[in-house]
PDB file of C-alpha atoms in Angstrom:
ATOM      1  CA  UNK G 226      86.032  28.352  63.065  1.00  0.00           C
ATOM      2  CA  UNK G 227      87.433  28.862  66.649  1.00  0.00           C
ATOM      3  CA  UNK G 228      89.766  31.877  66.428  1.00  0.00           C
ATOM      4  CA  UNK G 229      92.898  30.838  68.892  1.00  0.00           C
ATOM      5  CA  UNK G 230      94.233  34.029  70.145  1.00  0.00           C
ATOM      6  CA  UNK G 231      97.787  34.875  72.072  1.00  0.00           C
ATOM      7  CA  UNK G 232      99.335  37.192  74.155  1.00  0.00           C
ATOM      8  CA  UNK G 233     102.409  38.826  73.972  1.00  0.00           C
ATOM      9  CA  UNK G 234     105.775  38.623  76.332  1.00  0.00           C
ATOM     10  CA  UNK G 235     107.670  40.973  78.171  1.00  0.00           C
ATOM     11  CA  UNK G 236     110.925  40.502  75.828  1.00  0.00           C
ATOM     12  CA  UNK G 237     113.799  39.206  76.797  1.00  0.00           C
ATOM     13  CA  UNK G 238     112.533  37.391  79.964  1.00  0.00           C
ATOM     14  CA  UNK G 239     115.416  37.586  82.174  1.00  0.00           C
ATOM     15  CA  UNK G 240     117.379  34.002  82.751  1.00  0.00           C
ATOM     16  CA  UNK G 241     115.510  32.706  85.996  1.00  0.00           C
ATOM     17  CA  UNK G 242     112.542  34.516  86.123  1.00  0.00           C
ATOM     18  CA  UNK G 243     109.043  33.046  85.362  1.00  0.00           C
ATOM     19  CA  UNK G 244     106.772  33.631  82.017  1.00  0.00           C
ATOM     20  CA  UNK G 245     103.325  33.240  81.247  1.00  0.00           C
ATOM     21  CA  UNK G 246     101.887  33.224  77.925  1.00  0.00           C
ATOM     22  CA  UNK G 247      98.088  33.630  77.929  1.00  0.00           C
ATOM     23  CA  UNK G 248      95.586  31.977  74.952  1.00  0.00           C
ATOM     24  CA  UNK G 249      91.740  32.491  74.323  1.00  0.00           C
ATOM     25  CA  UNK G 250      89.513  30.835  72.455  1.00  0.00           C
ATOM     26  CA  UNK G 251      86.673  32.314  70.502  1.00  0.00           C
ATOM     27  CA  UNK G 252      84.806  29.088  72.074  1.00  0.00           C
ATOM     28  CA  UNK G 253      84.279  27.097  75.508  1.00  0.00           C
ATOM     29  CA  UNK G 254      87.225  24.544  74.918  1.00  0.00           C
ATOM     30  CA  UNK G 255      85.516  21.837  77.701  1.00  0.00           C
ATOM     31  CA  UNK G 256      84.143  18.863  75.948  1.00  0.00           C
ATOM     32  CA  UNK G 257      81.048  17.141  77.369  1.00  0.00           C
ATOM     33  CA  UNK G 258      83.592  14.543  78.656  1.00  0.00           C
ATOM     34  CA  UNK G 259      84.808  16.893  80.672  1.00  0.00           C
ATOM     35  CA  UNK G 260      87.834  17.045  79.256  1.00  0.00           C
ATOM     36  CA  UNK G 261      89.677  20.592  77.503  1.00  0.00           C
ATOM     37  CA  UNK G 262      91.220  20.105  74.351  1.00  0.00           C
ATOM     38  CA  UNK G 263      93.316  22.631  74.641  1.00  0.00           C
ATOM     39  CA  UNK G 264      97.471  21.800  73.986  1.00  0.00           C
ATOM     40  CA  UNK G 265     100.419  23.802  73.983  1.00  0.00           C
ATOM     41  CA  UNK G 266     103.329  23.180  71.627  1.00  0.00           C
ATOM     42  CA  UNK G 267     106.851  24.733  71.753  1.00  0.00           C
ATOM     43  CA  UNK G 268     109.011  25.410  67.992  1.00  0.00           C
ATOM     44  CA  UNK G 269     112.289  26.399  69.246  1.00  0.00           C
ATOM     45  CA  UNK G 270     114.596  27.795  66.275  1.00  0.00           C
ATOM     46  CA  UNK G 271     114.677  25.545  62.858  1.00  0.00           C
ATOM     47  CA  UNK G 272     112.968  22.869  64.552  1.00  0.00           C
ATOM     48  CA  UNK G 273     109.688  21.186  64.253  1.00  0.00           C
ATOM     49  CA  UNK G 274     107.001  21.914  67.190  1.00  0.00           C
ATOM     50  CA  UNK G 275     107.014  19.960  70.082  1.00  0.00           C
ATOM     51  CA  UNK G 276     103.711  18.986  72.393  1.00  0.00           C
ATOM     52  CA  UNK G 277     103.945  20.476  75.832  1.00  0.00           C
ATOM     53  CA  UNK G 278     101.058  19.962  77.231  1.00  0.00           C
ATOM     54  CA  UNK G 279      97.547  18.661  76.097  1.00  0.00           C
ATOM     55  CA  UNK G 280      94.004  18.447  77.946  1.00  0.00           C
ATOM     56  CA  UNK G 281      95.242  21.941  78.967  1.00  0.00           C
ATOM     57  CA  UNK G 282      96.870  20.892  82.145  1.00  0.00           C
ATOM     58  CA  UNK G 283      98.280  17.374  81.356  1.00  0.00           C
ATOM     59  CA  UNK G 284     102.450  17.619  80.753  1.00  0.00           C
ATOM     60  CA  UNK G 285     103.285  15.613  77.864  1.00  0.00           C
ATOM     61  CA  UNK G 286     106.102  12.882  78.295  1.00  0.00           C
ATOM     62  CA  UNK G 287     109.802  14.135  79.276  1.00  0.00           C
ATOM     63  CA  UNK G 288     108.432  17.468  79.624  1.00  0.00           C
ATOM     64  CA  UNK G 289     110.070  19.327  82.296  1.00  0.00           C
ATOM     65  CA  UNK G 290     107.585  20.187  85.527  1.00  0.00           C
ATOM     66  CA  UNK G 291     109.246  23.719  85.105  1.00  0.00           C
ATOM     67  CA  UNK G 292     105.999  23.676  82.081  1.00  0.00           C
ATOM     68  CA  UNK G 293     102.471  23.956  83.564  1.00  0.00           C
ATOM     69  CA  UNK G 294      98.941  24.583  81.783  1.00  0.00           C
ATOM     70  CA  UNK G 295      95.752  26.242  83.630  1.00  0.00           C
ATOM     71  CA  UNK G 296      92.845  27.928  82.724  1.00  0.00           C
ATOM     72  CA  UNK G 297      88.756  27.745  82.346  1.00  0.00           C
ATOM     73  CA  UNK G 298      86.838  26.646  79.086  1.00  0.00           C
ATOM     74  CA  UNK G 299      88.299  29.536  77.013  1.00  0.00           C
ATOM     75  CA  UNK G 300      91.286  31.136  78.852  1.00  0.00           C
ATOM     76  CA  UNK G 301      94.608  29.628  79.199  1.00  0.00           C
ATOM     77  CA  UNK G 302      97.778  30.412  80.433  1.00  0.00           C
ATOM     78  CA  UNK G 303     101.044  28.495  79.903  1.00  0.00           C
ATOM     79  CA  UNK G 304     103.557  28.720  82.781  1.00  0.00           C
ATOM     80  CA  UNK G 305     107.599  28.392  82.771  1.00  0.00           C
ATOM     81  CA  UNK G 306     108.761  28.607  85.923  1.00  0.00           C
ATOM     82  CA  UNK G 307     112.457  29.728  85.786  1.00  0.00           C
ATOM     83  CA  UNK G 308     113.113  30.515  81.948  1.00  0.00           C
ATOM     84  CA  UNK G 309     116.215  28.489  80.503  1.00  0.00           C
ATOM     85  CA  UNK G 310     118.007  29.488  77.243  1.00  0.00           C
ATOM     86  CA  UNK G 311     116.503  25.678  75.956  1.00  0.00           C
ATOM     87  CA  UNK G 312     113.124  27.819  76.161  1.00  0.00           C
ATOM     88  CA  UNK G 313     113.800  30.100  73.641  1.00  0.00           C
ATOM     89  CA  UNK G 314     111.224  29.818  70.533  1.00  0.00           C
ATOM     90  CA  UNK G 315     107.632  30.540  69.659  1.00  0.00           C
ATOM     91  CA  UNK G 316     105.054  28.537  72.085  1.00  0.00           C
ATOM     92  CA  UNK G 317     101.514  27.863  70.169  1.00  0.00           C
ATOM     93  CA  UNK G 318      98.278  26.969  71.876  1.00  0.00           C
ATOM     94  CA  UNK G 319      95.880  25.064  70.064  1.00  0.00           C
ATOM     95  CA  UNK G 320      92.498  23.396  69.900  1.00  0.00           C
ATOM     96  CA  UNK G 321      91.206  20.318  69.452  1.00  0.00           C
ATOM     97  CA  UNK G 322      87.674  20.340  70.170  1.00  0.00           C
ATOM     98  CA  UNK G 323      86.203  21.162  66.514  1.00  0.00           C
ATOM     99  CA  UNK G 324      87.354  21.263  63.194  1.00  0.00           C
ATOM    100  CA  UNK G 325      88.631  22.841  61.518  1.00  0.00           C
ATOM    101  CA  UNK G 326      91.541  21.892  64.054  1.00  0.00           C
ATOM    102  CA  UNK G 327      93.455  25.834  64.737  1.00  0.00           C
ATOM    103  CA  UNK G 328      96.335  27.249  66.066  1.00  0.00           C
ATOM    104  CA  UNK G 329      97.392  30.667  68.026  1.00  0.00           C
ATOM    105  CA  UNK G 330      99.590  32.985  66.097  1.00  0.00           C
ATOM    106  CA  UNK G 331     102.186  32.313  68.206  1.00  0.00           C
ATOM    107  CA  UNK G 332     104.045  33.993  71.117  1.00  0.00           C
ATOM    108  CA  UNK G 333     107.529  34.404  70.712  1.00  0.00           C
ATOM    109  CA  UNK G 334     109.865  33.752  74.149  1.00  0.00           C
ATOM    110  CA  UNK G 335     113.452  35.769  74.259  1.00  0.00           C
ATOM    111  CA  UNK G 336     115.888  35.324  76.829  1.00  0.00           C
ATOM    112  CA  UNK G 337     118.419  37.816  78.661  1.00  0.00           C
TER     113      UNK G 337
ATOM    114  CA  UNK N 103     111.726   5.144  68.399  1.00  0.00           C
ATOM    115  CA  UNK N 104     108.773   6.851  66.234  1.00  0.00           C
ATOM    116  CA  UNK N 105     110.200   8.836  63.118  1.00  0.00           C
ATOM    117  CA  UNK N 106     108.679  10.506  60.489  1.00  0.00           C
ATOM    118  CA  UNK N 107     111.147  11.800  57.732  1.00  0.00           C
ATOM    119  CA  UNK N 108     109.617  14.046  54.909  1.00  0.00           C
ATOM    120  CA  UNK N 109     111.276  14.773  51.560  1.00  0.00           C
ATOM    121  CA  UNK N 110     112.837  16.979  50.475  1.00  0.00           C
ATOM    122  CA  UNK N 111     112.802  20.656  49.764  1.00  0.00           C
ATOM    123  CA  UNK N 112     110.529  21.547  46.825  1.00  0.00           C
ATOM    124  CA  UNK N 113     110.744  24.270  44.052  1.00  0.00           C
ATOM    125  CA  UNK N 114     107.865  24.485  41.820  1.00  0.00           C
ATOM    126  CA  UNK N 115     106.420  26.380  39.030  1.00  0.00           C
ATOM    127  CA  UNK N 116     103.336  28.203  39.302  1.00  0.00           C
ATOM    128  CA  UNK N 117     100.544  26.318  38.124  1.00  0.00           C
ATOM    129  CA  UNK N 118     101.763  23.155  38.656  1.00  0.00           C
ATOM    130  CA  UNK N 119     101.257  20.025  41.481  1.00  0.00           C
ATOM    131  CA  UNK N 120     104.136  18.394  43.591  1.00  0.00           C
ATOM    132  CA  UNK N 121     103.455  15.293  45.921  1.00  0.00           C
ATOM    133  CA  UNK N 122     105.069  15.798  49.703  1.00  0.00           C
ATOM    134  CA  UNK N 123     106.163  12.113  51.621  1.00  0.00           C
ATOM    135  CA  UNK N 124     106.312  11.217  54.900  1.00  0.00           C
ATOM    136  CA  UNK N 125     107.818   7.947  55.868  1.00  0.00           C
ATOM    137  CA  UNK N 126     107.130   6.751  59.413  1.00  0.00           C
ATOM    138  CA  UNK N 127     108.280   3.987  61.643  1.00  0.00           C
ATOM    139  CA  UNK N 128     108.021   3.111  65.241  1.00  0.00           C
ATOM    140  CA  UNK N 129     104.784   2.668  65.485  1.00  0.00           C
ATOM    141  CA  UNK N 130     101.532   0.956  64.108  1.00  0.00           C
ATOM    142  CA  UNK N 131     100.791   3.449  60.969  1.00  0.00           C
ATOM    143  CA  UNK N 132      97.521   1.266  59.466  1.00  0.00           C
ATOM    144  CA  UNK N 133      95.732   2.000  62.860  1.00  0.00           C
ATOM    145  CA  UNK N 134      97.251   5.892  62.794  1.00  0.00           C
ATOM    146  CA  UNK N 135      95.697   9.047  61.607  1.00  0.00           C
ATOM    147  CA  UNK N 136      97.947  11.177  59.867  1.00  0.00           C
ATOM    148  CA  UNK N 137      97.725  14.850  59.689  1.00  0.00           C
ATOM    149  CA  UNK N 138      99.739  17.537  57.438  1.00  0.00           C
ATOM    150  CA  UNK N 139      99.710  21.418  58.515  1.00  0.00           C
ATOM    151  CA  UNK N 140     101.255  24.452  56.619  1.00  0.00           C
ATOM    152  CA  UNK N 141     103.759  27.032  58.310  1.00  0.00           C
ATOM    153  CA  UNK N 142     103.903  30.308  56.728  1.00  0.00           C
ATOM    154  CA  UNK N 143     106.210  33.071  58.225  1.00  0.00           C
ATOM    155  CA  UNK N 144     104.739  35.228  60.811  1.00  0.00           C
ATOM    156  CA  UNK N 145     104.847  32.411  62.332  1.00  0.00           C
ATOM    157  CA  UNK N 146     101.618  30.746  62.191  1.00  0.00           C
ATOM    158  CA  UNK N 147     100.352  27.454  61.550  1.00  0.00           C
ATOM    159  CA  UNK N 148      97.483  25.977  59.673  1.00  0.00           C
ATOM    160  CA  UNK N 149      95.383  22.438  59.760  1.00  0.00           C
ATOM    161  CA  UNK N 150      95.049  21.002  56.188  1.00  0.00           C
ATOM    162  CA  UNK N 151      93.401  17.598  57.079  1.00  0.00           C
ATOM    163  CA  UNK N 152      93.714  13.956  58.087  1.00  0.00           C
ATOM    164  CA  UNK N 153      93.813  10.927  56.843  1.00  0.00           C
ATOM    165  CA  UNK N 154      93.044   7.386  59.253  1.00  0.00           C
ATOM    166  CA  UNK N 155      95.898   4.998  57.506  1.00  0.00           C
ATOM    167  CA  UNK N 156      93.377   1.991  58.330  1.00  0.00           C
ATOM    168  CA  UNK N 157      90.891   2.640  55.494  1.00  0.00           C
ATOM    169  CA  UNK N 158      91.637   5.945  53.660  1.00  0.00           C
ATOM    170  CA  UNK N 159      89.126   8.285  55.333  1.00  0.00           C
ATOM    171  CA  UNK N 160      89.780  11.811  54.918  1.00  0.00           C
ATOM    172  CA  UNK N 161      89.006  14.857  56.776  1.00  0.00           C
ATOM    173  CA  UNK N 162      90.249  18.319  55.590  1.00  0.00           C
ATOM    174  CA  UNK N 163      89.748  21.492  56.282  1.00  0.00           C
ATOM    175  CA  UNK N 164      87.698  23.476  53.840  1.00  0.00           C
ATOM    176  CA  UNK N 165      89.967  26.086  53.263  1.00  0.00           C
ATOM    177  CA  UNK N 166      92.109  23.722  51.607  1.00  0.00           C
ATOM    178  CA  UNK N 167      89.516  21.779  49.977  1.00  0.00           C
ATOM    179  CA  UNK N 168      90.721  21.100  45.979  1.00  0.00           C
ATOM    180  CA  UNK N 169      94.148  21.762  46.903  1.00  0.00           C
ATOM    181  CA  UNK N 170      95.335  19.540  48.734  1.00  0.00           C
ATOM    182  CA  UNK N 171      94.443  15.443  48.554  1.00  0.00           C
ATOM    183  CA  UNK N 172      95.617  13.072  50.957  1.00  0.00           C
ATOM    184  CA  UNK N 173      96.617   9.548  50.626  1.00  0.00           C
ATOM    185  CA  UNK N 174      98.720   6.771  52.407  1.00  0.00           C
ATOM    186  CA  UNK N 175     100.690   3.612  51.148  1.00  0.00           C
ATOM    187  CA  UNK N 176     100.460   1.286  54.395  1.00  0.00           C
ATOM    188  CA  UNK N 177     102.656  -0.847  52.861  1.00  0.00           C
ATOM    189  CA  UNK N 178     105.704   1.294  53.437  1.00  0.00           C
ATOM    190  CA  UNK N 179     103.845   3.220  56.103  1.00  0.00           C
ATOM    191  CA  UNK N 180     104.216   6.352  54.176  1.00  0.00           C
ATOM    192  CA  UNK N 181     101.634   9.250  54.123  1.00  0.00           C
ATOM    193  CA  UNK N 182     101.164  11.472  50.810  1.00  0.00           C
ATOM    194  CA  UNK N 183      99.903  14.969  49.856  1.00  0.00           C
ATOM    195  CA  UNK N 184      98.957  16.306  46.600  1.00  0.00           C
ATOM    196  CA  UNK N 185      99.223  20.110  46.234  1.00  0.00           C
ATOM    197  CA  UNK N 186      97.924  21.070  42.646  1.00  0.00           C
ATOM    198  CA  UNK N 187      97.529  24.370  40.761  1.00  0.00           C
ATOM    199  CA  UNK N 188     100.332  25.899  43.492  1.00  0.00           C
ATOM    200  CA  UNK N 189     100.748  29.457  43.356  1.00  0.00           C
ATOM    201  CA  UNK N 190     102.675  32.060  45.409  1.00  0.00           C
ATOM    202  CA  UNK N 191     100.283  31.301  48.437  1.00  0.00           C
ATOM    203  CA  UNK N 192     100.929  27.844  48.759  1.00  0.00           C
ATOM    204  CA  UNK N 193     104.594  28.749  49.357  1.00  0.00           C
ATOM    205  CA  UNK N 194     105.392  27.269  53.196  1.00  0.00           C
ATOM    206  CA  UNK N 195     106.767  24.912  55.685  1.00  0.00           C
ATOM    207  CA  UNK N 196     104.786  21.548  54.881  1.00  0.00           C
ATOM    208  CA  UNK N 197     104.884  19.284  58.355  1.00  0.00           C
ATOM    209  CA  UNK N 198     103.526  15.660  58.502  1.00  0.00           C
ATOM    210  CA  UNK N 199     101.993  14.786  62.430  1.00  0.00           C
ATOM    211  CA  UNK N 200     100.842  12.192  64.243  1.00  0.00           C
ATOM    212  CA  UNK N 201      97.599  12.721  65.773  1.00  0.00           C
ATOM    213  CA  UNK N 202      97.395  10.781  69.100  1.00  0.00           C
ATOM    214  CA  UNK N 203      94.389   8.974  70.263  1.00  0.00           C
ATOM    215  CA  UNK N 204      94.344  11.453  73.095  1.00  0.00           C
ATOM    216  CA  UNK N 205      93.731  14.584  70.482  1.00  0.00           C
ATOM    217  CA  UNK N 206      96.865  15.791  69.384  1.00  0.00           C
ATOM    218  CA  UNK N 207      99.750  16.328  67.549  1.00  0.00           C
ATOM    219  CA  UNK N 208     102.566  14.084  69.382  1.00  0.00           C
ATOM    220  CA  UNK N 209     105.094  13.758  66.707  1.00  0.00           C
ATOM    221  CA  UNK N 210     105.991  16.109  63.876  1.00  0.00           C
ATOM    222  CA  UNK N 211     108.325  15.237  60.758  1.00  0.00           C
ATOM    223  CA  UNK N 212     111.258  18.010  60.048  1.00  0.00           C
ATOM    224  CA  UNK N 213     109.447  19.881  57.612  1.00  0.00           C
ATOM    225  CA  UNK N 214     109.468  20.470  53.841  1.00  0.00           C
ATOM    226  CA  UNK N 215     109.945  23.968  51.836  1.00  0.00           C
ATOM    227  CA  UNK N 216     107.789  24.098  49.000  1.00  0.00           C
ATOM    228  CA  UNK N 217     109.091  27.593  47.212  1.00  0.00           C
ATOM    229  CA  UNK N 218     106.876  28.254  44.056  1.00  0.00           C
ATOM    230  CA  UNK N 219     108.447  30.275  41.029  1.00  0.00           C
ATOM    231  CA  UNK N 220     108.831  30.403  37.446  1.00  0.00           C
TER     232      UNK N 220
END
């Protein structure tokens, strides 16, 4: 299986400031398509998760621009640009290239 | 507007099965796969399988091979899953998803508790 695995953040990210989460995969992530199925999802509080971003730097639909996804075949970083208090939860990168499909353990964003 | 509402909060006794729903509209479910995934606290989340509406065809993950069983009724565009022989493991956050042409997850039902205890 490919092991999904996240950093941590600097909690609380002051209101403002920027934040970058960081995810590697036990496995290149680029598909002979030349496409990376890599997405990003967002839980915030009691909710269900929500698709950020997916081909690693394509912003899903109504996601704010302040969201933006880099990286190579098997690291990726997830930038906010100016944290909002809407940002608080636990962002989770995950692949798509192979099953079985898997997840990061999370990274939990706090704000001040 | 795409929706997919699960039922309700579970309890169950150890040892035996209960059969999560999720009911979708909005969209074309016979040509949809369907996926289900399990939360557990910590937080982390887990692929169970998928199931293409269309036909029937399955894909799970082997860890939850025997356990769970996936099925659809595409004429009320609901998706099913069978959890048998539950014990204290299988106690989680249950989610139904839509898995997008484009490979992945683009919309998520609220979520079912399944507690298991005697």
């Amino acid at each position: 299986d490919i092991v999904m695995t996240q950093g941590a953040l600097p909690n609380p990210v002051p209101s403002g400031e920027s934040a970058s989460i960081t995810c590697q995969s036990s496995k290149s992530l680029l598909h002979s398509n030349g496409k990376t199925y890599l997405n990003w999802y967002l839980q915030r509080p009691g909710q269900s998760p929500q698709l950020l971003i997916y081909w690693m730097s394509t912003r899903a639909s109504g996601v704010s621009d302040r969201f933006s996804g880099s990286g190579s075949g098997t690291d990726f970083t997830l930038k906010i640009s100016s944290v909002e208090a809407e940002d608080v939860g636990v962002y989770y990168c995950q692949q798509f290239l192979e099953y079985p499909l898997t997840f990061g353990s999370g990274t939990k964003l706090e704000i001040k | 507007q795409v929706k997919l509402l699960q039922s309700g909060a579970e309890l169950v006794k150890p040892g035996a099965s209960v059969k999560l729903s999720c009911k979708t509209s909005g969209f074309t479910f016979s040509t949809s796969y369907m996926s289900w995934l399990k939360q557990v606290p910590g937080p982390s989340i887990e692929w169970i399988g998928w199931i293409y509406a269309g036909d029937g065809g399955t894909n799970y993950n082997q860890k939850f091979k025997g356990k769970a069983t996936l099925t659809v009724d595409k004429s009320s565009s609901t998706a099913y899953m069978d959890l048998s022989s539950l014990t204290s493991e299988d106690a989680a956050v249950y989610f139904c998803a839509r898995i997008s042409g484009s490979h992945y997850f683009d919309y998520w039902g609220q979520g079912v508790m399944v507690t298991v205890s005697s």
